[in-house]
Coordinates of C-alpha atoms and ligand atoms in Angstrom, one line a residue:
M1101 CA 93.2 -84.8 -5.1
P1102 CA 92.7 -88.6 -5.2
R1103 CA 89.1 -89.7 -6.0
A1104 CA 87.5 -91.0 -2.6
I1105 CA 86.4 -94.3 -4.6
D1106 CA 90.0 -95.2 -5.4
L1107 CA 91.2 -94.5 -1.9
W1108 CA 88.5 -96.7 -0.6
M1109 CA 89.3 -99.6 -3.0
V1110 CA 93.0 -99.3 -2.1
L1111 CA 92.2 -99.3 1.7
R1112 CA 90.0 -102.7 1.0
N1113 CA 93.0 -104.5 -0.6
R1114 CA 95.6 -103.4 2.0
L1115 CA 93.7 -103.8 5.4
E1116 CA 92.5 -107.2 6.8
P1117 CA 88.7 -107.0 7.6
S1118 CA 90.0 -107.6 11.4
E1119 CA 91.5 -104.2 11.2
R1120 CA 88.3 -102.5 11.2
A1121 CA 86.9 -101.7 14.6
A1122 CA 83.1 -102.5 15.2
F1123 CA 81.5 -99.1 15.9
F1124 CA 78.0 -99.2 17.8
I1125 CA 76.1 -96.0 18.8
D1126 CA 73.8 -95.5 21.5
K1127 CA 71.4 -93.3 20.1
K1128 CA 70.8 -91.5 23.6
K1129 CA 74.1 -91.0 24.3
I1130 CA 76.9 -89.6 22.1
M1131 CA 79.7 -92.3 21.7
Y1132 CA 82.7 -90.6 20.9
Y1133 CA 84.9 -93.7 20.9
N1134 CA 84.5 -97.3 22.1
K1135 CA 86.9 -100.2 23.3
N1136 CA 87.6 -100.8 19.6
T1137 CA 88.0 -97.0 18.4
V1138 CA 91.2 -96.3 16.5
V1139 CA 92.5 -92.9 15.9
Y1140 CA 95.4 -91.4 14.0
L1141 CA 98.0 -89.9 16.5
D1142 CA 101.3 -88.6 15.5
G1143 CA 102.0 -90.5 12.9
K1144 CA 100.3 -94.0 14.1
W1145 CA 97.1 -95.9 14.2
V1146 CA 96.2 -96.6 18.0
K1147 CA 93.4 -97.5 20.2
S1148 CA 91.6 -94.3 21.4
K1149 CA 91.3 -96.0 24.8
E1150 CA 95.1 -96.4 25.0
T1151 CA 96.0 -92.8 24.1
S1152 CA 96.9 -90.1 26.7
A1153 CA 97.7 -86.4 26.7
S1154 CA 100.1 -84.5 29.0
L1155 CA 98.3 -82.3 31.9
Y1156 CA 101.0 -79.8 31.0
G1157 CA 100.2 -79.1 27.5
Q1158 CA 99.8 -75.4 26.3
S1159 CA 96.4 -76.5 24.4
L1160 CA 94.9 -77.4 27.6
H1161 CA 96.2 -74.4 29.7
Y1162 CA 95.9 -71.6 26.9
G1163 CA 93.4 -72.8 24.4
L1164 CA 96.3 -72.8 21.6
G1165 CA 95.3 -75.6 18.9
V1166 CA 93.5 -75.7 15.7
F1167 CA 91.1 -78.0 14.4
E1168 CA 88.1 -78.8 12.0
G1169 CA 84.8 -80.4 11.7
I1170 CA 84.2 -82.4 8.5
R1171 CA 81.4 -84.6 7.5
S1172 CA 81.6 -87.7 5.4
Y1173 CA 78.5 -89.3 3.8
K1174 CA 77.8 -92.7 2.9
T1175 CA 77.0 -92.7 -1.0
E1176 CA 76.7 -95.5 -3.3
D1177 CA 80.3 -95.4 -4.2
G1178 CA 81.2 -95.6 -0.6
P1179 CA 81.8 -92.7 1.9
M1180 CA 82.4 -89.2 0.4
I1181 CA 84.2 -86.8 2.6
F1182 CA 82.2 -83.4 1.7
K1183 CA 84.8 -80.7 0.8
A1184 CA 88.0 -82.4 2.3
R1185 CA 90.4 -80.1 0.5
E1186 CA 88.5 -76.8 1.7
H1187 CA 88.6 -78.1 5.3
F1188 CA 92.0 -79.3 5.4
E1189 CA 93.1 -76.1 3.5
R1190 CA 91.3 -74.1 6.1
L1191 CA 93.3 -76.3 8.8
H1192 CA 96.6 -75.2 7.2
Y1193 CA 95.6 -71.5 7.1
S1194 CA 94.5 -71.9 11.0
A1195 CA 97.9 -73.4 12.0
R1196 CA 99.9 -71.1 9.9
K1197 CA 98.1 -67.9 11.4
M1198 CA 99.1 -69.7 15.2
H1199 CA 102.6 -70.5 14.0
I1200 CA 101.5 -74.2 14.5
N1201 CA 103.7 -76.6 12.6
L1202 CA 101.2 -79.1 10.6
P1203 CA 103.6 -81.5 8.6
Y1204 CA 101.1 -83.1 6.6
T1205 CA 99.8 -82.1 3.0
V1206 CA 96.1 -81.6 2.4
D1207 CA 96.4 -84.9 0.2
E1208 CA 98.0 -86.8 3.1
L1209 CA 95.4 -85.7 5.5
T1210 CA 92.7 -86.5 3.1
E1211 CA 93.9 -89.9 2.6
L1212 CA 94.4 -90.6 6.3
S1213 CA 90.8 -89.5 6.9
Y1214 CA 89.5 -92.1 4.6
E1215 CA 91.6 -94.8 6.5
L1216 CA 90.2 -93.4 9.8
L1217 CA 86.9 -94.1 8.4
Y1218 CA 87.7 -97.5 7.0
R1219 CA 89.4 -98.4 9.9
N1220 CA 86.5 -97.6 12.3
N1221 CA 83.9 -98.8 10.1
L1222 CA 82.3 -95.5 9.6
E1223 CA 80.7 -94.1 6.7
D1224 CA 78.3 -91.4 7.9
A1225 CA 80.5 -89.8 10.3
Y1226 CA 81.8 -86.4 11.6
I1227 CA 85.6 -86.3 11.3
R1228 CA 87.5 -84.1 13.8
P1229 CA 91.2 -83.2 12.9
L1230 CA 92.9 -81.4 16.1
V1231 CA 96.6 -80.1 16.1
Y1232 CA 97.5 -79.5 19.6
M1233 CA 100.4 -78.3 21.5
G1234 CA 102.5 -80.7 24.0
E1235 CA 104.0 -79.4 27.6
N1236 CA 104.8 -75.8 27.7
M1237 CA 103.7 -73.3 30.1
S1238 CA 105.2 -70.4 28.0
L1239 CA 103.2 -67.8 25.7
Q1240 CA 105.3 -68.7 22.7
T1241 CA 104.2 -71.5 20.1
D1242 CA 106.5 -74.4 20.1
K1243 CA 107.9 -76.1 17.1
Q1244 CA 106.7 -79.4 17.8
S1245 CA 102.9 -80.0 17.4
H1246 CA 100.6 -83.3 17.9
V1247 CA 98.3 -84.1 15.2
L1248 CA 95.1 -86.2 16.0
L1249 CA 92.4 -87.4 13.5
C1250 CA 89.5 -89.1 15.3
A1251 CA 85.8 -89.8 14.1
W1252 CA 82.5 -90.6 15.4
E1253 CA 78.9 -90.6 14.1
W1254 CA 77.1 -87.4 15.0
E1255 CA 73.5 -86.2 14.3
R1256 CA 72.9 -82.8 13.1
Y1257 CA 74.3 -80.7 15.8
L1258 CA 71.0 -78.4 16.1
G1259 CA 68.5 -81.2 15.4
D1260 CA 66.0 -81.4 12.7
G1261 CA 63.4 -79.2 14.2
Q1262 CA 63.1 -75.4 13.4
L1263 CA 64.9 -73.4 16.1
N1264 CA 64.1 -70.5 18.3
V1265 CA 67.1 -68.2 18.8
M1266 CA 68.1 -65.3 20.9
T1267 CA 70.4 -62.6 20.4
S1268 CA 73.2 -63.1 22.6
S1269 CA 74.8 -60.5 24.7
F1270 CA 78.2 -62.1 24.0
Q1271 CA 79.7 -60.4 20.9
R1272 CA 81.9 -62.2 18.5
P1273 CA 86.0 -61.8 19.0
N1274 CA 87.2 -58.3 17.9
P1275 CA 89.1 -59.4 14.6
K1276 CA 91.8 -57.1 16.3
S1277 CA 92.1 -59.6 19.2
C1278 CA 92.6 -62.6 17.0
F1279 CA 92.3 -64.3 13.9
V1280 CA 88.4 -65.1 13.7
E1281 CA 88.8 -66.7 10.4
A1282 CA 91.0 -69.5 11.7
K1283 CA 89.7 -72.3 13.8
V1284 CA 91.4 -71.8 17.1
T1285 CA 90.3 -74.1 20.1
G1286 CA 90.5 -71.1 22.5
H1287 CA 88.2 -69.0 20.4
Y1288 CA 85.2 -71.4 21.4
T1289 CA 85.1 -70.3 25.0
N1290 CA 83.2 -67.4 23.3
S1291 CA 81.0 -70.0 21.6
I1292 CA 80.4 -71.9 24.8
L1293 CA 79.2 -68.7 26.6
A1294 CA 76.7 -67.6 24.2
T1295 CA 75.3 -71.4 23.8
N1296 CA 75.2 -71.8 27.8
Q1297 CA 73.5 -68.3 28.0
A1298 CA 70.7 -69.2 25.3
K1299 CA 70.0 -72.8 26.5
R1300 CA 69.7 -71.5 29.9
A1301 CA 67.1 -69.0 29.1
G1302 CA 65.3 -71.6 27.1
Y1303 CA 66.4 -71.3 23.3
D1304 CA 67.9 -73.6 21.1
E1305 CA 70.6 -71.3 20.0
A1306 CA 72.5 -67.9 20.1
L1307 CA 73.1 -65.4 17.2
L1308 CA 75.9 -63.3 18.2
L1309 CA 76.6 -59.6 16.9
D1310 CA 80.1 -58.4 16.1
M1311 CA 81.8 -55.5 17.8
N1312 CA 79.7 -53.0 16.0
G1313 CA 76.3 -54.4 16.5
H1314 CA 75.8 -56.1 13.5
V1315 CA 74.8 -59.7 13.4
A1316 CA 77.9 -61.8 13.0
E1317 CA 76.9 -65.7 13.1
G1318 CA 75.8 -68.5 15.4
S1319 CA 77.9 -70.2 17.8
G1320 CA 79.1 -72.7 15.5
A1321 CA 77.4 -71.8 12.5
N1322 CA 76.9 -69.2 9.8
F1323 CA 73.7 -67.2 9.4
F1324 CA 71.3 -66.2 6.5
Y1325 CA 68.1 -64.7 6.3
E1326 CA 65.6 -63.8 3.5
K1327 CA 63.6 -61.3 2.9
D1328 CA 61.6 -60.5 -0.6
N1329 CA 63.4 -63.5 -2.2
I1330 CA 66.7 -62.2 -1.5
L1331 CA 69.3 -63.9 0.9
F1332 CA 71.3 -61.8 3.2
T1333 CA 74.3 -62.8 5.4
A1334 CA 77.1 -61.1 7.0
P1335 CA 80.4 -60.2 4.8
K1336 CA 83.7 -61.8 5.9
G1337 CA 85.7 -59.9 8.4
N1338 CA 83.8 -60.7 11.9
I1339 CA 82.8 -64.3 11.2
L1340 CA 84.5 -67.8 10.4
Q1341 CA 83.9 -68.3 6.5
G1342 CA 81.9 -71.4 6.7
I1343 CA 82.5 -74.1 3.9
T1344 CA 78.8 -74.7 4.3
R1345 CA 78.1 -71.0 3.6
Q1346 CA 80.2 -71.2 0.4
T1347 CA 78.2 -74.3 -0.6
I1348 CA 75.0 -72.2 -0.1
F1349 CA 76.5 -69.6 -2.4
E1350 CA 77.1 -72.1 -5.1
L1351 CA 73.5 -73.8 -4.8
A1352 CA 72.1 -70.3 -4.7
K1353 CA 73.6 -69.4 -7.9
E1354 CA 72.4 -72.7 -9.5
F1355 CA 68.9 -71.9 -8.3
G1356 CA 69.3 -68.4 -9.7
Y1357 CA 68.6 -66.9 -5.9
Q1358 CA 70.4 -63.7 -5.0
V1359 CA 72.7 -63.5 -2.2
V1360 CA 73.8 -60.2 -0.7
E1361 CA 77.0 -59.9 1.7
K1362 CA 75.9 -57.1 3.8
Y1363 CA 76.0 -55.8 7.6
F1364 CA 72.5 -56.0 9.3
T1365 CA 71.1 -55.7 12.6
P1366 CA 68.6 -58.0 14.5
K1367 CA 65.9 -55.4 13.8
D1368 CA 66.6 -56.0 10.0
V1369 CA 66.2 -59.8 10.8
Y1370 CA 62.9 -59.1 12.8
Q1371 CA 61.3 -58.2 9.6
A1372 CA 62.6 -61.3 7.6
D1373 CA 60.6 -64.0 5.8
G1374 CA 62.9 -66.7 6.8
A1375 CA 66.1 -67.7 8.2
F1376 CA 68.8 -70.4 8.7
F1377 CA 72.1 -71.4 10.0
T1378 CA 74.9 -73.7 8.0
G1379 CA 77.5 -75.4 9.0
T1380 CA 79.4 -78.7 8.6
A1381 CA 77.7 -80.3 11.8
A1382 CA 74.4 -78.3 11.8
E1383 CA 74.0 -78.6 8.0
V1384 CA 71.2 -76.0 6.9
A1385 CA 69.3 -75.7 10.1
G1386 CA 65.7 -73.7 9.8
I1387 CA 65.0 -71.0 12.2
K1388 CA 61.7 -70.1 13.5
S1389 CA 62.1 -67.0 15.5
I1390 CA 64.5 -64.9 16.8
D1391 CA 63.9 -63.1 20.3
Y1392 CA 60.4 -64.2 20.1
N1393 CA 59.8 -62.4 16.6
Y1394 CA 58.5 -65.2 14.4
F1395 CA 59.4 -65.4 10.7
K1396 CA 56.6 -65.0 8.2
L1397 CA 56.6 -67.9 6.2
P1398 CA 56.4 -71.4 7.2
W1399 CA 60.0 -73.0 6.9
E1400 CA 58.7 -75.4 4.2
Q1401 CA 58.1 -72.2 2.1
T1402 CA 61.4 -70.8 2.1
M1403 CA 64.5 -70.5 0.0
G1404 CA 66.2 -72.0 3.1
F1405 CA 64.2 -75.1 2.8
E1406 CA 64.7 -75.5 -0.9
L1407 CA 68.5 -75.0 -0.3
A1408 CA 68.6 -77.5 2.6
S1409 CA 67.1 -80.1 0.3
A1410 CA 69.8 -79.3 -2.3
Y1411 CA 72.4 -79.6 0.5
K1412 CA 71.4 -82.9 1.4
N1413 CA 71.1 -84.1 -2.2
R1414 CA 75.0 -82.6 -2.8
V1415 CA 76.5 -84.3 0.1
Q1416 CA 75.0 -87.5 -0.6
K1417 CA 75.8 -87.1 -4.1
K1418 CA 72.3 -87.8 -5.0
E1419 CA 71.9 -85.0 -7.5
Y1420 CA 72.7 -86.9 -10.8
K1421 CA 70.4 -89.7 -9.6
N1422 CA 67.4 -87.5 -9.3
F1423 CA 68.3 -86.0 -12.7
E1424 CA 68.2 -89.3 -14.1
L1425 CA 64.6 -89.9 -12.4
V1426 CA 63.0 -86.7 -13.8
Ligands
LIG1574 N1 81.1 -70.1 12.5 C1 81.5 -71.0 13.5 C2 81.9 -70.2 14.7 C3 82.0 -72.3 13.6 O1 82.3 -72.9 14.4 C4 81.4 -73.0 12.3 C5 81.5 -74.5 12.1 N2 82.9 -74.6 11.7 C6 81.0 -72.2 11.2 C7 80.7 -70.9 11.3 C8 80.5 -73.1 9.9 O2 81.3 -73.3 9.1 P1 81.7 -74.8 8.2 O3 80.4 -74.4 7.4 O4 82.8 -74.7 7.6 O5 81.5 -76.0 9.0

């Protein structure tokens, strides 16, 4: 895996400054792209405004596509894509499960992503790789796929405050009906139903159960709760195995915090001291209440809060510098 800083230096030498699109963002409205935004589409760098996709595509009609959500962070050494390898390995896993051809290696996808950031003048950004299918109304995967890489500036998905969460009446898909561990576009209609339901009822986010009534995860994030200084989260099987979830395991180990993967119900969570969601877009987001049951500890006194700060430092590569200051 090439080092981010080396890739950045190569891009600086290879591309003219005029090849970097000016990117601005209106804080009130999410700008996914503007007239200068460049995307990588099927082997070419093209202006986002000048691209098109067929109305007869299998992804549009049936939800057959695989994607990733990745963040890059501005650091003193230039932008750093956090856990690029893990994300692109998961993209390959998702593609394989759906029999979708993905003719790029993990390293190639990583290098292209750095070039995407460079060309769009982005550092703190959200990168969205999408592998989608062309014209085909049959229910069989075609050999040919399309590969898109695009990026934009995106605030934390669930915001910076603590969340009021409702247990959704929508369950996560049964793992015998699909590959829940694959990030497939069509799976997200389930997340959209749950989010719409929660928002319409006045909550910030939904918590979804699995087909056995155990807590699985949020609409786009994994879920942890803490009780008597132990962290609990759902085991793999009925969830998307988040890369942020894995990072929390790593950080918890460094802190000496115990994490237990087990099945639990909303009732177990009502008794908890605190809880949080984890995801690339949401990062580590504190939860205030579930179904109007408020947690015992204020967020600032929880293990989740400690882990949220540690996560911020890790993604921005600030740990070493903090260590030096101590
Ligand atoms: N669960 C679901 C359903 C998701 O969409 C996401 C976001 N990819 C996650 C969990 C968290 O995964 P990650 O930490 O890899 O972003």
